mmCIF file of C-alpha atoms in Angstrom:
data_model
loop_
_atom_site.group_PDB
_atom_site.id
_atom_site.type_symbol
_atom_site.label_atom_id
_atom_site.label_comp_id
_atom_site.label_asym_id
_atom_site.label_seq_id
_atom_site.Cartn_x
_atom_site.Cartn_y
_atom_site.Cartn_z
ATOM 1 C CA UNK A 1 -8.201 -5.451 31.598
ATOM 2 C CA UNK A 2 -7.478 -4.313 28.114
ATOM 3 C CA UNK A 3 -10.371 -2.142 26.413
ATOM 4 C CA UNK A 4 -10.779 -2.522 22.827
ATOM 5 C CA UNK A 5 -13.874 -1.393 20.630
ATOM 6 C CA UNK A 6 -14.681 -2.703 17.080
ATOM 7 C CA UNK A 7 -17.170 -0.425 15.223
ATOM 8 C CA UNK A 8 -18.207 -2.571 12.383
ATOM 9 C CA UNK A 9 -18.017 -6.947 11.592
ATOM 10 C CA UNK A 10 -17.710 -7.950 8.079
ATOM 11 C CA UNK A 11 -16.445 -10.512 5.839
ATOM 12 C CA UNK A 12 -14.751 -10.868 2.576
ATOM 13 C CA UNK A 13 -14.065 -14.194 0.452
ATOM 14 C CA UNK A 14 -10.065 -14.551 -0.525
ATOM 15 C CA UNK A 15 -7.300 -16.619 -1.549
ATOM 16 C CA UNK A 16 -3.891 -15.760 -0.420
ATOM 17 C CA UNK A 17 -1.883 -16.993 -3.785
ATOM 18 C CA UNK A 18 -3.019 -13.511 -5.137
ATOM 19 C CA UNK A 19 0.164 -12.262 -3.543
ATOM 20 C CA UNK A 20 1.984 -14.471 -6.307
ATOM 21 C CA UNK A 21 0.081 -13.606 -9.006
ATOM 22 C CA UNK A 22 2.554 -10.582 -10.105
ATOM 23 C CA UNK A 23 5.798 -12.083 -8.701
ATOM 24 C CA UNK A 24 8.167 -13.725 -10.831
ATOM 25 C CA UNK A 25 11.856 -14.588 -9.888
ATOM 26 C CA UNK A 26 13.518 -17.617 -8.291
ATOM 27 C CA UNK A 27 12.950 -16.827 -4.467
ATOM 28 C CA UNK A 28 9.185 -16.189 -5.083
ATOM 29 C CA UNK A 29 8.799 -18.909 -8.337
ATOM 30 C CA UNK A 30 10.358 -21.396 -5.001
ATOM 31 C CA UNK A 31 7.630 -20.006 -2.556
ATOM 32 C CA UNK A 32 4.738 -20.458 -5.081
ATOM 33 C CA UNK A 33 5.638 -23.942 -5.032
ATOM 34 C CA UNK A 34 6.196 -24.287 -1.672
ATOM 35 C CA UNK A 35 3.005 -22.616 -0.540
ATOM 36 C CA UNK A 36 1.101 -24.568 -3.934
ATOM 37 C CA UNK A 37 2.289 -27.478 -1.631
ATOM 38 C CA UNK A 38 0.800 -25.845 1.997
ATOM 39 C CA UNK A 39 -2.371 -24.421 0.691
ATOM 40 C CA UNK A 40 -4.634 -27.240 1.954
ATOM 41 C CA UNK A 41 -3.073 -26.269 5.417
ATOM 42 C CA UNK A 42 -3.306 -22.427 5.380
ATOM 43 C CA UNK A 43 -6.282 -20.474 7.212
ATOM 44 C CA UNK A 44 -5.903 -17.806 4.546
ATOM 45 C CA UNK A 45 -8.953 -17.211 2.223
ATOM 46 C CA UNK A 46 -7.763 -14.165 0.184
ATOM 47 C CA UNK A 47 -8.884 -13.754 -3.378
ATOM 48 C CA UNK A 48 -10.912 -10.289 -3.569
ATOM 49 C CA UNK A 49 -9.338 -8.489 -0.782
ATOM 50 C CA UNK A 50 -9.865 -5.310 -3.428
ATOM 51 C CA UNK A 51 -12.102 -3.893 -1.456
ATOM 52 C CA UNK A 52 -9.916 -2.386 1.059
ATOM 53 C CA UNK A 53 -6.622 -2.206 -0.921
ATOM 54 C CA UNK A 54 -7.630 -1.097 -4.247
ATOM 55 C CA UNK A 55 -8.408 2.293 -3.036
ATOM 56 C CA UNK A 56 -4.260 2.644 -1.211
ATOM 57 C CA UNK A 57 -2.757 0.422 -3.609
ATOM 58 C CA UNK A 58 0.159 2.594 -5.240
ATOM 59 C CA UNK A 59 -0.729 3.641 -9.386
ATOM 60 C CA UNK A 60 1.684 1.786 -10.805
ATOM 61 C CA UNK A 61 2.020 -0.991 -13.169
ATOM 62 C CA UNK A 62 2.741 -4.522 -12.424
ATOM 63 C CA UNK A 63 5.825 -5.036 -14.119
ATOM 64 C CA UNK A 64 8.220 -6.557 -11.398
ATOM 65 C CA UNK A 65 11.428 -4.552 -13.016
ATOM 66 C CA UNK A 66 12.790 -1.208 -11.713
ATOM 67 C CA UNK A 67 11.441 0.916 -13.942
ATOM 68 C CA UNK A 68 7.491 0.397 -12.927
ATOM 69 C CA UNK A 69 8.970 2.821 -9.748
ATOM 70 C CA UNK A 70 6.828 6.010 -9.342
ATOM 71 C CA UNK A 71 8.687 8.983 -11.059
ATOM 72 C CA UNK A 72 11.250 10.776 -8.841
ATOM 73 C CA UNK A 73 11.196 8.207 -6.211
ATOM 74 C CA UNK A 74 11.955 8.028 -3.812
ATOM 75 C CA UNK A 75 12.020 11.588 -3.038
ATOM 76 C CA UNK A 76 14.647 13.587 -0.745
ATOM 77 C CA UNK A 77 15.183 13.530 2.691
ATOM 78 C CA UNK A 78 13.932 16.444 4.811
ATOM 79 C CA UNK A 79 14.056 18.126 7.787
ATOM 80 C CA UNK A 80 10.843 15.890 8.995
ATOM 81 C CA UNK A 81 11.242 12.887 7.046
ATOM 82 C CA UNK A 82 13.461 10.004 5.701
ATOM 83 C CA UNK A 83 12.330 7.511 3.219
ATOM 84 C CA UNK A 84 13.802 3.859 3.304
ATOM 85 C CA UNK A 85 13.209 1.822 0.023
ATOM 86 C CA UNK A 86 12.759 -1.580 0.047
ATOM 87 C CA UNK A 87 12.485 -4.057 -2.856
ATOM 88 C CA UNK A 88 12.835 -7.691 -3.033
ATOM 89 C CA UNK A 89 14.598 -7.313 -6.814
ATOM 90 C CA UNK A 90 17.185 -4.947 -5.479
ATOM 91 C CA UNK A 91 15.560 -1.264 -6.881
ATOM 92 C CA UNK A 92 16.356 -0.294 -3.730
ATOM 93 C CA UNK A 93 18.908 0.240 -1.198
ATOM 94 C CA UNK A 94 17.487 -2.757 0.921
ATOM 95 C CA UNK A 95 16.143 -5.630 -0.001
ATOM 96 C CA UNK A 96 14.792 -6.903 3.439
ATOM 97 C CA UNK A 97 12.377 -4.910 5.503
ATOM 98 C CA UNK A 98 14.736 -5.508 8.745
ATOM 99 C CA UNK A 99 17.822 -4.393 7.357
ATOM 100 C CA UNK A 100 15.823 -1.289 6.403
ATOM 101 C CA UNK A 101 14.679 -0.980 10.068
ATOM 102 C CA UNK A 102 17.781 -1.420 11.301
ATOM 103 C CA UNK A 103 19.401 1.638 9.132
ATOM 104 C CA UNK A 104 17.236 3.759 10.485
ATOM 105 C CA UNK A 105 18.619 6.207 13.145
ATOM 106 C CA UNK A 106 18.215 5.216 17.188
ATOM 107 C CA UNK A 107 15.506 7.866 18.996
ATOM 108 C CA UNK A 108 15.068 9.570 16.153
ATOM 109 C CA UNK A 109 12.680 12.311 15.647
ATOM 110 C CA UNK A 110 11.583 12.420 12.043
ATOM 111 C CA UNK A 111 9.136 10.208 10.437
ATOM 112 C CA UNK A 112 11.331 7.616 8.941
ATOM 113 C CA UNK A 113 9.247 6.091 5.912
ATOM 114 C CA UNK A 114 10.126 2.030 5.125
ATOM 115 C CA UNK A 115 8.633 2.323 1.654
ATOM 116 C CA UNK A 116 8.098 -1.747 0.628
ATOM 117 C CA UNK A 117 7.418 -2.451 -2.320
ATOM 118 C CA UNK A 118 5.109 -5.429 -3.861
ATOM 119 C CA UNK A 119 6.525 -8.849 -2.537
ATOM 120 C CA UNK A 120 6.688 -11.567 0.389
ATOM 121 C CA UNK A 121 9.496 -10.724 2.490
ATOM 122 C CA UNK A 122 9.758 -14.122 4.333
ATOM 123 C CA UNK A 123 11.690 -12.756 6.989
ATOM 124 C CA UNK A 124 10.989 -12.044 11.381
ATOM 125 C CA UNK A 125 11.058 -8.921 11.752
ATOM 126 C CA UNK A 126 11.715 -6.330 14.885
ATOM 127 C CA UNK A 127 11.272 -3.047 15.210
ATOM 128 C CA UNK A 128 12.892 -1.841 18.905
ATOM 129 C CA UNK A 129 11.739 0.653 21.090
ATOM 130 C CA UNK A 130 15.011 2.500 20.532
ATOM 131 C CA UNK A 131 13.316 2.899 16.717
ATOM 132 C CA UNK A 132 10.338 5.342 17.388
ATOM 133 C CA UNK A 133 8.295 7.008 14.722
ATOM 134 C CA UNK A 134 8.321 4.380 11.648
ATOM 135 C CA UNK A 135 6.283 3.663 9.347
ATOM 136 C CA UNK A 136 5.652 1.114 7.065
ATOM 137 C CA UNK A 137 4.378 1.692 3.703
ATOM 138 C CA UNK A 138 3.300 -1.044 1.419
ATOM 139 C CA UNK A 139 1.620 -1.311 -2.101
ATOM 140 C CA UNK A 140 -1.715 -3.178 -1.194
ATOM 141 C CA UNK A 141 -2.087 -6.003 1.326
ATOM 142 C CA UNK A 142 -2.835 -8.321 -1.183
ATOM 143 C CA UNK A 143 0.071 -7.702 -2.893
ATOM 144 C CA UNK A 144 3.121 -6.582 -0.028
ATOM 145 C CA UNK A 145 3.362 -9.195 3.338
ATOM 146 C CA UNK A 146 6.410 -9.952 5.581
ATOM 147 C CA UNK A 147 5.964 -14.005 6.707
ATOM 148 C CA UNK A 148 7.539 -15.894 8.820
ATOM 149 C CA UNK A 149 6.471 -19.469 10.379
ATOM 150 C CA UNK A 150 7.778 -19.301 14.589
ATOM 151 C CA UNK A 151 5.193 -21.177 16.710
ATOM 152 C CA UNK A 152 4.900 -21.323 20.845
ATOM 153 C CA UNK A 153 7.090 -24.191 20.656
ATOM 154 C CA UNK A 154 9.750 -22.904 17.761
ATOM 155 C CA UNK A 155 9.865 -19.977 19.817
ATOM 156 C CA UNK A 156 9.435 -20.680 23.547
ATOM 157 C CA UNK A 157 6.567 -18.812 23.500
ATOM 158 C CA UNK A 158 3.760 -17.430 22.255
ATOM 159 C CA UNK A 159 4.575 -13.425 22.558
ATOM 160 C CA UNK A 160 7.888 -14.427 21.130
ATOM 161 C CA UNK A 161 6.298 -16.725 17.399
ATOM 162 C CA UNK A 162 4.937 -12.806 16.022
ATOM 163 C CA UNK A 163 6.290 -12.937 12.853
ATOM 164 C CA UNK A 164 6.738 -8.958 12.980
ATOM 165 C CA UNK A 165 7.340 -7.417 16.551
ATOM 166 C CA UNK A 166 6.692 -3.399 17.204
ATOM 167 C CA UNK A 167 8.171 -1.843 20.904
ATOM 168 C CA UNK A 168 8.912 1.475 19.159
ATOM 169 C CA UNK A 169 5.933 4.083 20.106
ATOM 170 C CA UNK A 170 4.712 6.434 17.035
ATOM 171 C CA UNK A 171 4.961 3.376 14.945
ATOM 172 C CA UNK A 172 2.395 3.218 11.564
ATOM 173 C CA UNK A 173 1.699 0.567 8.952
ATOM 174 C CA UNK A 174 -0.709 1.095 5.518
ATOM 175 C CA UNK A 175 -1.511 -1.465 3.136
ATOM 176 C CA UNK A 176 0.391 -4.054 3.934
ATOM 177 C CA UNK A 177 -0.276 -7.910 5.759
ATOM 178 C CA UNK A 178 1.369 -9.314 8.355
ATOM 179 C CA UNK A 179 1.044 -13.238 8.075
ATOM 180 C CA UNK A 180 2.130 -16.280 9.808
ATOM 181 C CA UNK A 181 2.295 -18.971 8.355
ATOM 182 C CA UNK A 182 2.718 -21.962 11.109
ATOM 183 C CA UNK A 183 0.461 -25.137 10.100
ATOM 184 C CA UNK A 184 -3.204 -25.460 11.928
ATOM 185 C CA UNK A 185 -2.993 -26.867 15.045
ATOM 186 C CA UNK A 186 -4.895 -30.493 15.368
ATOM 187 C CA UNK A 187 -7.374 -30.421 18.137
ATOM 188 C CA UNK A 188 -5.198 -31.286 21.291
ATOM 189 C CA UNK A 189 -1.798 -29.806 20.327
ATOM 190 C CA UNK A 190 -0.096 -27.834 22.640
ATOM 191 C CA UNK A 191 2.390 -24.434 21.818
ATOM 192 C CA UNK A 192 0.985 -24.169 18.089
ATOM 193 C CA UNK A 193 -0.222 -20.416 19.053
ATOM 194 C CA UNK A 194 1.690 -18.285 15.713
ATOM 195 C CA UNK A 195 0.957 -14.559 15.938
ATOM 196 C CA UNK A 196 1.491 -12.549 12.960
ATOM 197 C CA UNK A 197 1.816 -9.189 14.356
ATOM 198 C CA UNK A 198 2.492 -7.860 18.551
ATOM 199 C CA UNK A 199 2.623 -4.614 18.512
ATOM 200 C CA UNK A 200 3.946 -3.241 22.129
ATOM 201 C CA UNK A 201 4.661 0.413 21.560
ATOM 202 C CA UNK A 202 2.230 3.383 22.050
ATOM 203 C CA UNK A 203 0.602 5.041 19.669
ATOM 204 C CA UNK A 204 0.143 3.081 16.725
ATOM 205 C CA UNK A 205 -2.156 3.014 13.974
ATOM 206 C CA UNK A 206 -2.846 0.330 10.892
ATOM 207 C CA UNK A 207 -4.278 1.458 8.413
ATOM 208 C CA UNK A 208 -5.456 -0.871 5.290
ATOM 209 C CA UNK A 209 -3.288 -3.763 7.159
ATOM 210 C CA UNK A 210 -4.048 -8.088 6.471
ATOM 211 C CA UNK A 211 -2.946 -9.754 9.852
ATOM 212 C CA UNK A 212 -3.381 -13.570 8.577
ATOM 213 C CA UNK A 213 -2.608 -16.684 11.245
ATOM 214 C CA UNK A 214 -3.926 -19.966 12.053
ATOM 215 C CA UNK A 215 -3.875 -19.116 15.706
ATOM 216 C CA UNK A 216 -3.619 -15.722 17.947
ATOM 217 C CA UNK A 217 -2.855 -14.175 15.064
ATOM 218 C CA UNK A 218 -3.113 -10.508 16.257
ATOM 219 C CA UNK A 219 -1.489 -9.764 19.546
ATOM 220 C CA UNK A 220 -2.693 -6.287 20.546
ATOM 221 C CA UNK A 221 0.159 -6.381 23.544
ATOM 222 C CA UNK A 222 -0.030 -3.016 24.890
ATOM 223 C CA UNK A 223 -0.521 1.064 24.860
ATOM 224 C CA UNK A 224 -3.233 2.988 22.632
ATOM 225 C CA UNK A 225 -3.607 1.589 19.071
ATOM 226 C CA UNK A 226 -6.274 2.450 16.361
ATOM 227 C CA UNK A 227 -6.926 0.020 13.212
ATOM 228 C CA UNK A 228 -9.070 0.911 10.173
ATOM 229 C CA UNK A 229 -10.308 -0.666 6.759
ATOM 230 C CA UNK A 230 -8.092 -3.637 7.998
ATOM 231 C CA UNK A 231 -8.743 -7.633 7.083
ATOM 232 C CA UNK A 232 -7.738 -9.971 10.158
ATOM 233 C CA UNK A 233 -8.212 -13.568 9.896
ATOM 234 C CA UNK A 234 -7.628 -16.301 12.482
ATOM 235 C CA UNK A 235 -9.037 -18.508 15.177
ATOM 236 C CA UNK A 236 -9.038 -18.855 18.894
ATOM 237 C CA UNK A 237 -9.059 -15.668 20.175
ATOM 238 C CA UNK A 238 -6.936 -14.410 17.437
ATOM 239 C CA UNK A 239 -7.060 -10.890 18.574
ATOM 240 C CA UNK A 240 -5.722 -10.633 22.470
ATOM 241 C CA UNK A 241 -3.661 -8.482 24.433
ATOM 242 C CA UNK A 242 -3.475 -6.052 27.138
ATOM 243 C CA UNK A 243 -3.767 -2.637 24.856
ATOM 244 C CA UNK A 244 -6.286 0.008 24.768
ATOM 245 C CA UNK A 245 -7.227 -0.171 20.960
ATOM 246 C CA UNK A 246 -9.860 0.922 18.299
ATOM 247 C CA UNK A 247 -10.959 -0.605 15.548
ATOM 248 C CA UNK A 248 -13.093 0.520 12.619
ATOM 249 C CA UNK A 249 -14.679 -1.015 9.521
ATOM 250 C CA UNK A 250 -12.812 -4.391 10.227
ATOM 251 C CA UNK A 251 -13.592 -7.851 8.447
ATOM 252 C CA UNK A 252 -12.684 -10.322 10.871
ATOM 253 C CA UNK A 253 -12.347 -13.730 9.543
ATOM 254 C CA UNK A 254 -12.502 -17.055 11.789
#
């Protein structure tokens, strides 16, 4: 039996176009209209998420060029950690959070930083065991998601529809969301279960994190996880799993 313990139940009124709000170029001007189109069907409800993000959210303006970047950044290497940019305008040396994931070393020891900046990253994303010791740093989860749309069915099966997928141990997230955006299942249909997040590894920790779905949204899969000042939104036991996991000052959303 998994254990889990969830110290406090809240809830916040939202609207998830926020995340578009400060986004302009052709990929994300095409997914305001696509999503303008889906909104009647989404389970999101997103508008003043501020409560939890305002206080991580990086001090930075909103421009979308290169030069709203914090000064010096990103900063150098060391002997303990390794920063990976990402940015969906190309400031960075990625400009999708896998390919970042995937340059960073196998078993390595450091703490290997995949710095995202403001965006939707409409992408499925994997981080292997083999990849211990990330984490990943967003700009508010209101403003920096990775998205994707698998299903039960897309997928052939429900552990495999998580939009973002974490085997590594050590693994970290701040102030970022994790959504799936699969359509809400009509009463009778069968494999519409979309998770936005499993996270399998030990030893994790989510801090300031949006996990958004229409359906198992969160699945807490296994080893010893901690969540705080995080926003999860779903229905149908939309957090499940096998892991031993705490959570603290949560607003849980059905």
């Amino acid at each position: 039996m998994s254990a889990k313990a969830i110290s406090l139940y809240c809830c916040v009124p939202a609207a998830f176009l926020l995340f578009f709000a400060h986004l302009n170029n052709p990929t994300t001007s095409f997914l305001r209209a696509l999503l303008d189109l889906a909104t009647p069907l989404l389970p999101f409800n997103f508008l003043t998420v501020h409560y939890f993000s305002n206080y991580h959210r990086h001090r930075g303006s909103y421009d979308p060029l290169c030069d709203d970047f914090p000064p010096d950044f990103p900063p150098p290497n060391t002997a303990a950690t390794s920063i990976f940019c990402v940015d969906p305008n190309g400031c960075c040396d990625f400009t999708t959070v896998q390919s970042a994931v995937d340059a960073v070393p196998r078993s390595s020891q450091k703490r290997n930083v995949v710095w995202i900046n403001k965006g939707i990253y409409f992408e499925k994303v994997t981080v292997p065991a083999t990849k211990p010791n990330i984490t990943f740093q967003g700009q508010g989860f209101d403003l920096t998601a990775i998205m994707w749309n698998d299903t039960a069915n897309s997928s052939h099966g429900t552990f495999y529809s998580a939009s973002v997928s974490v085997f590594a141990a050590g693994f970290v997230a701040k102030n970022i969301s994790f959504i799936n955006v699969a359509p809400i299942p009509r009463p009778g249909d069968v494999g519409a279960q979309a998770v936005a997040l499993r996270i399998g590894g030990d030893q994790a920790a989510f801090w300031g994190c949006g996990f958004f779905g229409a359906q198992d949204t969160l699945h807490d899969d296994r080893g010893r996880h901690y969540f705080k000042e995080c926003f999860i939104q779903g229905s149908i036991d939309f957090i499940f799993g096998d892991a031993r996991s705490l959570y603290e000052i949560l607003c849980l959303q059905g």
